[in-house]
Amino acid sequence: MIKDITIGQYLPGDSVVHRLDPRIKIILSTIYVIDLFLINSFLGYLYVAIFTALVILISKIPFKYIFKSLKPILWILIFTGVLNAFLTPGNVVAKVGPFSVTDKGLYLAAFMVIRIIFLIVGTSVLTLTTSPIALTDGIELLLNPFKKIGVPAHELAMMMTIALRFIPTLIDETDKIIKAQKARGADFESGNIINRAKNLIPILVPLFINSFRRADELALAMEARCYRGGEGRTRMKQFNINKNDYLALTVMLLFVVISILSRR
Amino acid sequence: MEYMVEVNNVYYSYRKHEQDKEHLALCGVNLKVKKGEFVVVIGHNGSGKSTLSKHINAIYLPKEGDIFVNGMNTRDISKLWEIRQTAGMVFQNPDNQIVATIVEEDVAFGPENMGIDPEEIKRRVDFALRSVKMEEYAKHAPHLLSGGQKQRVAIAGILAMKPKCIILDEPTAMLDPSGRKEVIDTIKKLNKEEGITIILITHFMEEAVDADRVVVMDDGKIVTEGTPREVFSKVELLKDLGLDVPQVTELAYELRKSGLNIRQDIITIDELVEELCRLR
Ligand SMILES: Nc1ncnc2c1ncn2[C@@H]1O[C@H](COP(=O)(O)OP(=O)(O)O)[C@@H](O)[C@H]1O
Ligand SMILES: [Mg+2]
């Protein structure tokens, strides 16, 4: 059960979108997100919908994965929608008990919900088409120029890599501990919330202790392999920006211009 | 320089302050390992094997005495990285020494740290993965591999640094028998074909039988050393130290004790068979 948790949601593939440089993909996603907040008309969001759908088609990601990524935020969407609809002052269009829905509220609710949906869909396209490793590398390379002002680019990337590397190991271990405790009669499924939380202690304590031991051994192994931080380090994988990346950037800028022109 | 590793009268204590002679983890260790030699170190838990191995990699510095790796003193800070590159180290738990999320990226970790040119790193990674027969797993996620495969990836990670010597601290302790064989075969091959000096710490006596030399440690000291035949013929001494001997040696020992007239220094099944046949 617990093993089914996956980190990231990368779907390996060989589309143009998959093959874009991770740095470019991160930049494109950032532009897309900023653009979402600049747009203020439904026509603009229609453009966004068409553009996003086209990108998804090109990336050959089945739409069901996109919808899946929206599922966890369903409640946030409903909450945002309801809150906006009821709490915005304006002309009352309907009354539900003591609360009233206003025309402005409905308008704002629709806006916010659409924005959040595209926000999630857009970033999902990034994580679905980019492996966690490529993402990490991309972030490191993008942050590199900011090293001078004290941004620990390499350290951040190394932390992300190690986290990604050890999450499956720790999940395995949690699974093992749960089974071991169950075999000794521990009950994780019944009782009220407080009892259940208490029952987690015998899982968390060994997990923490083991994690510290692992961290210790890993640090030793890394030092034995000549690790001394980012200084003087080279990378086997080299990234280079080619004409597809420039093309993608151009298309994105064009889209931004068009969508901004739709502003009211 | 004739020796790959030279350990000269080394003392080490985990205690920082008290000069408590009772608690020395290493207590006057002398060991000389020739270039290309295959040395196995045995000894029960807490006898100081891991402490010694970490000294050779300059993770620990001796409190007294000196250690030379290919002629370089481990106290010489300016040689630290060269020493670690010359004498690579493989640890017991394969899970806790693999850094990256993809096999080939992990093998590249060492050379990347050394600042080697990307093209050269690629060549080294390919070579290292081929040497441990893991080339078809280059793009796999390490956590999905078997224990033996993970340990071979760890060895490849060291190989990619082009070491002259590899120290393995109980690399097979957490593996099943087939994983153990994979790893030991790999180590032997590296010793024979690449001429890499091997220092293997183990508590599986069968792994020591093919070594050039077996070193027995107890309580921070080297109590005896010699060819596997010499060492394992001292069945009683080993038993006193709480160590096993290979199963055949044990069987031959028991047979001898119960009056059969067979040689004392049997370490392989074939030898015992031969001896038993000679009896009739
Ligand atoms: N990190 C440590 N801190 C304190 N004492 C240690 C540490 N590691 C090992 N020791 C002690 O040093 C001695 C030798 O340990 P070790 O070298 O790990 O033996 P081996 O590898 O042969 O089992 C033991 O008595 C052990 O308790
Ligand atoms: Mg040990």
Coordinates of C-alpha atoms and ligand atoms in Angstrom, one line a residue:
Chain A
M1 CA 0.0 0.0 0.0
I2 CA 2.5 2.6 1.2
K3 CA 4.8 1.5 -1.7
D4 CA 2.4 2.9 -4.2
I5 CA 3.3 6.4 -3.3
T6 CA 5.4 7.8 -6.2
I7 CA 7.6 10.8 -6.0
G8 CA 7.1 13.3 -8.8
Q9 CA 4.9 12.0 -11.6
Y10 CA 7.4 11.7 -14.4
L11 CA 6.0 9.9 -17.5
P12 CA 9.0 8.8 -19.6
G13 CA 8.5 9.7 -23.3
D14 CA 10.3 11.0 -26.3
S15 CA 8.2 14.0 -27.4
V16 CA 9.6 17.4 -28.3
V17 CA 8.4 18.6 -24.9
H18 CA 10.2 15.8 -23.1
R19 CA 13.4 16.6 -24.9
L20 CA 13.5 20.3 -24.2
D21 CA 16.3 21.5 -21.9
P22 CA 15.1 21.4 -18.3
R23 CA 16.3 24.9 -17.7
I24 CA 14.2 26.1 -20.6
K25 CA 11.2 24.1 -19.4
I26 CA 11.5 25.6 -15.9
I27 CA 11.7 29.1 -17.4
L28 CA 8.8 28.5 -19.7
S29 CA 6.7 27.2 -16.8
T30 CA 7.5 30.3 -14.8
I31 CA 6.5 32.6 -17.6
Y32 CA 3.3 30.6 -18.0
V33 CA 2.4 31.0 -14.3
I34 CA 3.2 34.7 -14.3
D35 CA 1.0 35.1 -17.5
L36 CA -1.9 33.3 -15.7
F37 CA -1.9 36.1 -13.2
L38 CA -1.7 38.9 -15.8
I39 CA -4.7 37.7 -17.8
N40 CA -7.9 39.2 -16.6
S41 CA -10.5 38.3 -19.3
F42 CA -12.3 35.1 -20.2
L43 CA -11.1 35.5 -23.7
G44 CA -7.5 35.4 -22.3
Y45 CA -8.3 32.1 -20.5
L46 CA -9.7 30.7 -23.7
Y47 CA -6.3 31.3 -25.3
V48 CA -4.7 29.7 -22.3
A49 CA -6.9 26.7 -22.6
I50 CA -6.2 26.2 -26.3
F51 CA -2.5 26.7 -25.8
T52 CA -2.3 24.3 -22.9
A53 CA -4.3 21.7 -24.7
L54 CA -1.9 22.0 -27.7
V55 CA 1.1 21.6 -25.5
I56 CA -0.4 18.5 -23.8
L57 CA -1.2 17.0 -27.2
I58 CA 2.4 17.6 -28.5
S59 CA 3.8 16.1 -25.3
K60 CA 1.6 12.9 -25.8
I61 CA 0.6 12.8 -22.2
P62 CA -2.8 11.1 -21.8
F63 CA -5.3 13.7 -20.5
K64 CA -6.3 11.3 -17.7
Y65 CA -2.9 12.0 -16.0
I66 CA -3.7 15.7 -16.2
F67 CA -7.0 15.2 -14.6
K68 CA -5.4 13.0 -12.0
S69 CA -3.2 15.8 -10.9
L70 CA -6.2 18.0 -10.3
K71 CA -7.9 15.5 -8.0
P72 CA -5.9 16.3 -4.8
I73 CA -6.8 20.0 -5.1
L74 CA -10.5 19.4 -5.7
W75 CA -11.4 20.7 -2.2
I76 CA -9.2 23.7 -2.5
L77 CA -11.0 24.5 -5.8
I78 CA -14.5 24.2 -4.2
F79 CA -13.4 26.1 -1.1
T80 CA -11.9 29.0 -3.2
G81 CA -15.0 29.1 -5.4
V82 CA -17.5 29.1 -2.6
L83 CA -15.6 31.6 -0.5
N84 CA -15.2 34.0 -3.4
A85 CA -18.8 33.7 -4.5
F86 CA -20.3 34.4 -1.1
L87 CA -17.9 36.9 0.4
T88 CA -17.5 39.4 -2.4
P89 CA -19.7 42.5 -2.1
G90 CA -21.9 43.3 -5.1
N91 CA -25.4 42.9 -6.5
V92 CA -27.1 39.9 -4.9
V93 CA -28.3 37.3 -7.4
A94 CA -29.3 34.5 -5.0
K95 CA -29.7 33.8 -1.3
V96 CA -28.8 30.7 0.6
G97 CA -30.1 31.1 4.1
P98 CA -28.3 34.0 5.7
F99 CA -25.6 34.1 2.9
S100 CA -25.9 35.7 -0.5
V101 CA -24.2 35.2 -3.7
T102 CA -23.3 38.3 -5.7
D103 CA -22.7 38.7 -9.4
K104 CA -19.2 40.0 -8.8
G105 CA -18.6 37.1 -6.5
L106 CA -19.5 34.6 -9.1
Y107 CA -17.3 36.3 -11.6
L108 CA -14.3 36.3 -9.2
A109 CA -15.0 32.7 -8.2
A110 CA -14.9 31.6 -11.8
F111 CA -11.6 33.5 -12.3
M112 CA -9.9 32.1 -9.3
V113 CA -10.9 28.5 -10.0
I114 CA -9.8 28.7 -13.6
R115 CA -6.5 30.2 -12.5
I116 CA -5.7 27.5 -10.0
I117 CA -6.7 24.8 -12.5
F118 CA -4.3 26.1 -15.1
L119 CA -1.6 26.6 -12.5
I120 CA -1.8 23.0 -11.6
V121 CA -2.1 21.7 -15.2
G122 CA 0.8 23.9 -16.3
T123 CA 3.2 22.7 -13.6
S124 CA 2.0 19.1 -14.1
V125 CA 3.0 19.3 -17.7
L126 CA 6.5 20.3 -16.4
T127 CA 6.8 17.5 -13.9
L128 CA 5.1 14.9 -16.1
T129 CA 7.6 15.5 -18.9
T130 CA 10.8 16.1 -16.9
S131 CA 12.5 13.5 -14.8
P132 CA 13.2 14.6 -11.2
I133 CA 17.0 14.4 -11.9
A134 CA 16.7 16.7 -14.9
L135 CA 14.6 19.1 -12.8
T136 CA 17.2 19.1 -10.1
D137 CA 20.0 19.7 -12.7
G138 CA 17.9 22.4 -14.3
I139 CA 17.4 24.2 -10.9
E140 CA 21.1 23.9 -10.1
L141 CA 22.2 25.3 -13.5
L142 CA 19.6 28.2 -13.3
L143 CA 20.7 29.1 -9.7
N144 CA 24.4 28.9 -10.5
P145 CA 24.7 32.6 -11.6
F146 CA 23.3 33.6 -8.2
K147 CA 26.0 31.7 -6.3
K148 CA 27.9 35.0 -6.0
I149 CA 25.2 36.5 -3.9
G150 CA 25.2 33.5 -1.6
V151 CA 22.6 31.2 -3.1
P152 CA 23.8 27.7 -2.3
A153 CA 22.9 26.3 -5.8
H154 CA 24.9 23.1 -5.6
E155 CA 24.0 22.3 -2.0
L156 CA 20.3 22.7 -2.8
A157 CA 20.5 20.4 -5.8
M158 CA 22.5 17.8 -3.8
M159 CA 19.9 17.9 -1.1
M160 CA 17.1 17.4 -3.6
T161 CA 19.0 14.5 -5.2
I162 CA 19.6 12.8 -1.9
A163 CA 16.0 13.3 -0.9
L164 CA 14.9 11.7 -4.2
R165 CA 17.3 8.9 -3.8
F166 CA 16.3 8.1 -0.2
I167 CA 12.5 8.5 -0.3
P168 CA 11.9 5.1 -1.9
T169 CA 14.4 3.5 0.6
L170 CA 12.7 5.1 3.6
I171 CA 9.2 4.1 2.3
D172 CA 10.5 0.5 2.1
E173 CA 11.8 0.8 5.5
T174 CA 8.5 2.3 6.9
D175 CA 6.7 -0.6 5.3
K176 CA 9.0 -3.1 7.0
I177 CA 8.7 -1.4 10.4
I178 CA 4.9 -1.4 10.1
K179 CA 4.9 -5.1 9.3
A180 CA 7.2 -5.8 12.2
Q181 CA 5.1 -3.9 14.6
K182 CA 1.9 -5.5 13.3
A183 CA 3.4 -8.9 13.8
R184 CA 3.9 -8.0 17.4
G185 CA 0.2 -7.0 17.7
A186 CA 0.3 -3.3 17.0
D187 CA -3.0 -2.0 15.7
F188 CA -2.8 1.0 13.3
E189 CA -6.3 0.8 11.9
S190 CA -8.7 1.3 14.8
G191 CA -9.2 3.8 17.6
N192 CA -9.7 7.6 17.6
I193 CA -7.3 10.0 16.1
I194 CA -5.3 10.5 19.2
N195 CA -4.8 6.8 19.7
R196 CA -3.8 6.4 16.1
A197 CA -1.3 9.2 16.3
K198 CA 0.2 7.6 19.4
N199 CA 0.5 4.3 17.5
L200 CA 2.7 6.0 15.0
I201 CA 5.4 6.6 17.6
P202 CA 6.8 3.1 17.4
I203 CA 7.1 3.6 13.6
L204 CA 8.6 7.0 13.7
V205 CA 11.2 6.4 16.3
P206 CA 13.1 3.6 14.6
L207 CA 12.6 5.4 11.3
F208 CA 14.3 8.5 12.7
I209 CA 17.1 6.6 14.3
N210 CA 17.8 4.7 11.2
S211 CA 17.8 7.9 9.1
F212 CA 20.4 9.4 11.2
R213 CA 22.6 6.3 10.9
R214 CA 22.0 6.3 7.2
A215 CA 23.0 10.0 6.9
D216 CA 26.1 9.3 8.8
E217 CA 27.2 6.4 6.6
L218 CA 26.2 8.3 3.4
A219 CA 28.3 11.3 4.4
L220 CA 31.3 9.0 5.1
A221 CA 30.8 7.2 1.7
M222 CA 30.6 10.6 -0.1
E223 CA 33.8 11.8 1.5
A224 CA 35.5 8.6 0.7
R225 CA 34.6 9.3 -2.9
C226 CA 36.3 12.7 -2.8
Y227 CA 33.2 14.8 -2.3
R228 CA 34.1 18.3 -1.2
G229 CA 31.1 20.4 -2.2
G230 CA 30.4 22.0 -5.5
E231 CA 33.9 23.6 -5.9
G232 CA 35.9 22.2 -8.8
R233 CA 33.2 19.7 -9.5
T234 CA 32.3 18.7 -13.1
R235 CA 29.2 17.1 -14.4
M236 CA 29.0 14.1 -16.7
K237 CA 25.7 15.1 -18.2
Q238 CA 26.1 18.3 -20.2
F239 CA 23.0 20.3 -21.2
N240 CA 22.9 22.3 -24.3
I241 CA 20.2 24.5 -25.6
N242 CA 19.4 23.8 -29.3
K243 CA 17.0 25.1 -31.9
N244 CA 13.9 23.4 -30.4
D245 CA 14.5 25.2 -27.1
Y246 CA 14.7 28.6 -28.9
L247 CA 11.5 27.7 -30.9
A248 CA 9.7 26.8 -27.7
L249 CA 10.8 30.1 -26.1
T250 CA 9.6 32.0 -29.2
V251 CA 6.2 30.3 -29.2
M252 CA 5.8 31.0 -25.5
L253 CA 6.6 34.7 -25.9
L254 CA 4.1 35.0 -28.8
F255 CA 1.5 33.4 -26.6
V256 CA 2.2 35.8 -23.8
V257 CA 1.9 38.8 -26.1
I258 CA -1.4 37.5 -27.5
S259 CA -2.9 36.8 -24.1
I260 CA -1.8 40.1 -22.7
L261 CA -3.4 41.9 -25.6
S262 CA -6.7 40.3 -24.5
R263 CA -6.5 42.2 -21.2
R264 CA -9.4 44.4 -20.6
Chain B
M1 CA 57.9 1.9 -3.8
E2 CA 57.0 -1.7 -3.3
Y3 CA 54.1 -1.5 -1.0
M4 CA 50.6 -0.2 -1.8
V5 CA 49.6 0.2 1.8
E6 CA 52.0 0.5 4.8
V7 CA 50.6 0.6 8.3
N8 CA 53.4 1.3 10.8
N9 CA 52.8 0.7 14.4
V10 CA 49.4 2.5 14.5
Y11 CA 47.4 3.3 17.6
Y12 CA 43.9 4.7 17.6
S13 CA 41.3 5.5 20.2
Y14 CA 37.8 6.8 19.8
R15 CA 38.2 8.5 23.1
K16 CA 39.3 12.1 22.8
H17 CA 40.9 12.8 26.2
E18 CA 41.7 9.9 28.4
Q19 CA 44.7 7.9 27.5
D20 CA 42.9 4.8 28.5
K21 CA 45.0 1.9 27.1
E22 CA 42.0 -0.4 27.7
H23 CA 39.9 1.2 25.1
L24 CA 42.3 1.4 22.2
A25 CA 40.5 0.5 18.9
L26 CA 43.9 -0.1 17.3
C27 CA 46.8 -1.0 19.4
G28 CA 50.1 -1.1 17.5
V29 CA 49.0 -2.4 14.1
N30 CA 51.7 -3.2 11.5
L31 CA 50.6 -4.3 8.0
K32 CA 52.3 -4.1 4.7
V33 CA 50.2 -4.8 1.6
K34 CA 52.1 -5.4 -1.7
K35 CA 51.0 -3.9 -5.0
G36 CA 48.5 -6.3 -6.6
E37 CA 48.1 -8.4 -3.5
F38 CA 44.7 -9.8 -2.4
V39 CA 44.5 -9.5 1.4
V40 CA 41.6 -10.7 3.5
V41 CA 41.2 -9.3 7.0
I42 CA 39.1 -11.4 9.5
G43 CA 38.3 -10.9 13.1
H44 CA 35.2 -10.9 15.3
N45 CA 33.0 -7.8 15.8
G46 CA 34.7 -4.9 17.5
S47 CA 38.2 -6.2 16.8
G48 CA 39.1 -3.0 14.9
K49 CA 38.8 -4.0 11.3
S50 CA 36.6 -1.1 10.2
T51 CA 38.7 1.3 12.2
L52 CA 41.8 0.1 10.4
S53 CA 40.1 0.3 7.0
K54 CA 39.0 3.9 7.6
H55 CA 42.6 4.8 8.4
I56 CA 43.8 3.6 5.0
N57 CA 41.3 6.0 3.3
A58 CA 42.4 8.9 5.5
I59 CA 39.0 9.1 7.1
Y60 CA 40.7 8.7 10.5
L61 CA 44.3 9.7 11.3
P62 CA 46.3 7.6 13.6
K63 CA 46.9 8.8 17.1
E64 CA 50.4 7.3 16.9
G65 CA 52.3 5.7 14.0
D66 CA 52.0 6.4 10.3
I67 CA 50.1 5.1 7.3
F68 CA 51.4 5.3 3.8
V69 CA 49.2 4.7 0.7
N70 CA 51.2 4.3 -2.4
G71 CA 54.0 6.2 -0.6
M72 CA 51.8 9.1 0.5
N73 CA 51.5 9.7 4.3
T74 CA 47.8 10.0 5.2
R75 CA 48.8 12.8 7.6
D76 CA 49.7 14.9 4.5
I77 CA 46.6 17.1 4.0
S78 CA 47.7 18.2 0.5
K79 CA 47.6 14.5 -0.6
L80 CA 44.1 13.8 1.0
W81 CA 42.1 13.6 -2.2
E82 CA 44.8 11.7 -4.1
I83 CA 44.9 9.2 -1.3
R84 CA 41.1 8.8 -1.4
Q85 CA 41.3 8.4 -5.1
T86 CA 44.1 5.8 -4.9
A87 CA 42.5 3.8 -2.2
G88 CA 38.8 3.5 -2.8
M89 CA 36.4 2.3 -0.2
V90 CA 33.3 0.1 -0.4
F91 CA 31.1 -0.1 2.7
Q92 CA 28.8 -2.7 4.1
N93 CA 25.4 -1.3 3.4
P94 CA 24.9 -0.7 -0.3
D95 CA 21.9 1.5 0.3
N96 CA 23.8 4.0 2.3
Q97 CA 26.6 4.6 -0.2
I98 CA 24.7 5.2 -3.4
V99 CA 24.1 8.9 -3.9
A100 CA 22.3 9.4 -7.2
T101 CA 18.9 8.3 -8.4
I102 CA 20.2 6.7 -11.6
V103 CA 23.0 4.0 -11.7
E104 CA 25.3 5.8 -14.2
E105 CA 24.9 9.1 -12.4
D106 CA 26.0 7.4 -9.2
V107 CA 29.0 5.8 -10.9
A108 CA 29.9 9.3 -12.2
F109 CA 29.8 10.8 -8.7
G110 CA 33.4 10.1 -7.8
P111 CA 35.0 11.3 -11.1
E112 CA 32.7 14.4 -11.0
N113 CA 34.0 15.2 -7.6
M114 CA 37.6 14.9 -8.9
G115 CA 36.7 17.5 -11.6
I116 CA 37.3 15.2 -14.6
D117 CA 36.3 16.2 -18.1
P118 CA 32.7 15.1 -19.0
E119 CA 33.8 13.0 -22.0
E120 CA 36.4 11.2 -19.9
I121 CA 33.8 10.6 -17.2
K122 CA 31.5 9.0 -19.7
R123 CA 34.3 6.6 -20.8
R124 CA 35.1 5.7 -17.3
V125 CA 31.5 5.1 -16.3
D126 CA 31.0 2.8 -19.3
F127 CA 34.2 1.0 -18.5
A128 CA 33.4 0.7 -14.8
L129 CA 29.9 -0.6 -15.4
R130 CA 31.2 -3.2 -17.9
S131 CA 33.8 -4.3 -15.4
V132 CA 31.1 -5.2 -12.9
K133 CA 28.8 -6.5 -15.6
M134 CA 26.1 -3.9 -14.8
E135 CA 26.1 -2.0 -18.2
E136 CA 22.6 -3.0 -19.0
Y137 CA 21.4 -1.3 -15.8
A138 CA 23.1 2.0 -16.5
K139 CA 19.7 3.9 -16.7
H140 CA 18.0 2.1 -13.9
A141 CA 17.0 3.4 -10.5
P142 CA 19.4 1.9 -7.8
H143 CA 16.7 1.2 -5.3
L144 CA 15.1 -1.3 -7.6
L145 CA 18.3 -3.4 -7.9
S146 CA 19.1 -6.5 -5.8
G147 CA 21.6 -6.2 -3.0
G148 CA 24.4 -7.8 -5.0
Q149 CA 23.7 -5.5 -7.9
K150 CA 23.7 -2.5 -5.7
Q151 CA 27.0 -3.5 -4.2
R152 CA 28.4 -4.0 -7.7
V153 CA 27.2 -0.5 -8.6
A154 CA 29.1 0.8 -5.5
I155 CA 32.2 -1.0 -6.7
A156 CA 31.8 0.5 -10.2
G157 CA 31.5 3.9 -8.5
I158 CA 35.0 3.4 -7.0
L159 CA 36.4 1.9 -10.2
A160 CA 35.4 5.0 -12.1
M161 CA 37.9 6.9 -9.9
K162 CA 40.7 4.6 -11.3
P163 CA 41.9 3.5 -7.9
K164 CA 45.1 1.4 -7.4
C165 CA 43.6 -0.2 -4.3
I166 CA 40.1 -1.0 -3.1
I167 CA 39.2 -1.6 0.5
L168 CA 35.9 -3.4 1.1
D169 CA 34.5 -3.5 4.6
E170 CA 32.2 -6.5 4.8
P171 CA 30.7 -5.8 1.4
T172 CA 28.8 -9.1 1.5
A173 CA 27.4 -9.0 5.0
M174 CA 24.0 -7.9 4.0
L175 CA 23.7 -10.0 0.8
D176 CA 22.1 -13.4 0.1
P177 CA 24.4 -16.2 -1.1
S178 CA 24.0 -15.5 -4.8
G179 CA 24.6 -11.7 -4.3
R180 CA 27.6 -12.7 -2.2
K181 CA 29.0 -14.8 -5.1
E182 CA 28.4 -12.0 -7.6
V183 CA 30.4 -9.5 -5.5
I184 CA 33.2 -11.8 -4.6
D185 CA 33.6 -12.9 -8.3
T186 CA 33.8 -9.3 -9.3
I187 CA 36.4 -8.5 -6.7
K188 CA 38.6 -11.5 -7.7
K189 CA 38.3 -10.5 -11.3
L190 CA 39.4 -6.9 -10.6
N191 CA 42.4 -8.2 -8.7
K192 CA 43.4 -10.7 -11.5
E193 CA 42.6 -8.7 -14.6
E194 CA 43.1 -5.1 -13.6
G195 CA 45.8 -5.8 -11.0
I196 CA 44.0 -3.7 -8.4
T197 CA 45.2 -4.3 -4.9
I198 CA 42.3 -5.7 -2.7
I199 CA 41.9 -5.5 1.0
L200 CA 38.7 -7.4 1.8
I201 CA 37.2 -7.4 5.3
T202 CA 34.8 -10.3 5.8
H203 CA 33.4 -12.7 8.3
F204 CA 32.7 -15.4 5.7
M205 CA 35.8 -17.6 5.9
E206 CA 35.0 -19.2 2.5
E207 CA 35.8 -15.8 0.9
A208 CA 39.3 -15.9 2.4
V209 CA 40.3 -19.2 0.9
D210 CA 41.5 -17.7 -2.4
A211 CA 43.3 -14.7 -0.9
D212 CA 47.1 -14.2 -1.2
R213 CA 47.2 -13.5 2.5
V214 CA 44.8 -13.7 5.5
V215 CA 45.2 -11.3 8.4
V216 CA 43.5 -12.1 11.7
M217 CA 42.7 -9.2 14.0
D218 CA 41.7 -9.4 17.6
D219 CA 41.2 -6.6 20.1
G220 CA 42.9 -3.9 18.0
K221 CA 45.9 -6.1 17.2
I222 CA 47.0 -8.4 14.4
V223 CA 47.3 -11.8 16.0
T224 CA 48.4 -13.9 13.1
E225 CA 48.8 -13.7 9.3
G226 CA 49.9 -15.9 6.5
T227 CA 48.5 -17.7 3.5
P228 CA 45.0 -19.0 3.9
R229 CA 46.5 -22.5 4.4
E230 CA 48.8 -21.4 7.2
V231 CA 46.1 -19.4 9.0
F232 CA 43.3 -21.9 8.7
S233 CA 45.4 -24.8 9.9
K234 CA 45.5 -23.0 13.3
V235 CA 41.9 -24.2 13.9
E236 CA 42.3 -24.0 17.7
L237 CA 43.7 -20.5 17.7
L238 CA 40.9 -19.2 15.5
K239 CA 38.2 -20.9 17.6
D240 CA 39.7 -19.3 20.7
L241 CA 39.3 -15.9 19.0
G242 CA 35.7 -16.7 18.3
L243 CA 36.2 -17.2 14.6
D244 CA 35.1 -19.9 12.2
V245 CA 37.2 -21.8 9.7
P246 CA 35.9 -22.8 6.3
Q247 CA 33.5 -25.7 6.6
V248 CA 35.8 -28.3 5.0
T249 CA 38.7 -27.2 7.3
E250 CA 36.4 -27.7 10.2
L251 CA 35.3 -31.1 9.0
A252 CA 38.9 -32.2 8.4
Y253 CA 39.8 -30.9 11.9
E254 CA 37.1 -33.0 13.5
L255 CA 38.0 -36.1 11.5
R256 CA 41.6 -35.7 12.6
K257 CA 40.6 -35.2 16.2
S258 CA 38.6 -38.5 16.0
G259 CA 41.7 -40.3 14.8
L260 CA 41.7 -40.1 11.0
N261 CA 45.2 -39.6 9.7
I262 CA 44.7 -36.6 7.4
R263 CA 46.6 -33.4 6.7
Q264 CA 46.0 -30.4 8.9
D265 CA 46.0 -27.7 6.3
I266 CA 43.0 -28.6 4.1
I267 CA 41.0 -25.6 2.8
T268 CA 39.2 -26.8 -0.2
I269 CA 36.7 -29.6 -0.8
D270 CA 38.9 -31.2 -3.5
E271 CA 41.8 -31.5 -1.1
L272 CA 39.7 -33.2 1.5
V273 CA 38.3 -35.6 -1.1
E274 CA 41.8 -36.4 -2.2
E275 CA 43.0 -37.0 1.4
L276 CA 40.0 -39.2 2.1
C277 CA 40.6 -41.3 -1.0
R278 CA 44.3 -41.7 -0.1
L279 CA 43.3 -43.2 3.2
R280 CA 41.8 -46.3 1.6
Ligands
LIG1 N1 32.3 5.7 16.1 C1 32.8 5.0 17.2 N2 32.8 5.6 18.4 C2 33.3 5.0 19.5 N3 33.8 3.8 19.5 C3 33.8 3.1 18.3 C4 33.3 3.7 17.1 N4 33.4 2.8 16.1 C5 34.0 1.7 16.7 N5 34.2 1.9 18.0 C6 34.8 0.9 18.9 O1 36.1 0.6 18.3 C7 36.3 -0.8 18.4 C8 36.6 -1.4 17.0 O2 35.5 -1.3 16.2 P1 35.4 -1.6 14.7 O3 36.6 -1.1 14.1 O4 34.1 -1.1 14.2 O5 35.5 -3.2 14.7 P2 35.0 -4.2 13.6 O6 34.9 -3.5 12.3 O7 36.2 -5.2 13.6 O8 33.8 -4.9 14.1 C9 35.1 -1.4 19.1 O9 35.4 -1.6 20.4 C10 34.0 -0.4 18.9 O10 33.1 -0.4 20.0
MG2 MG 33.1 -3.4 11.0

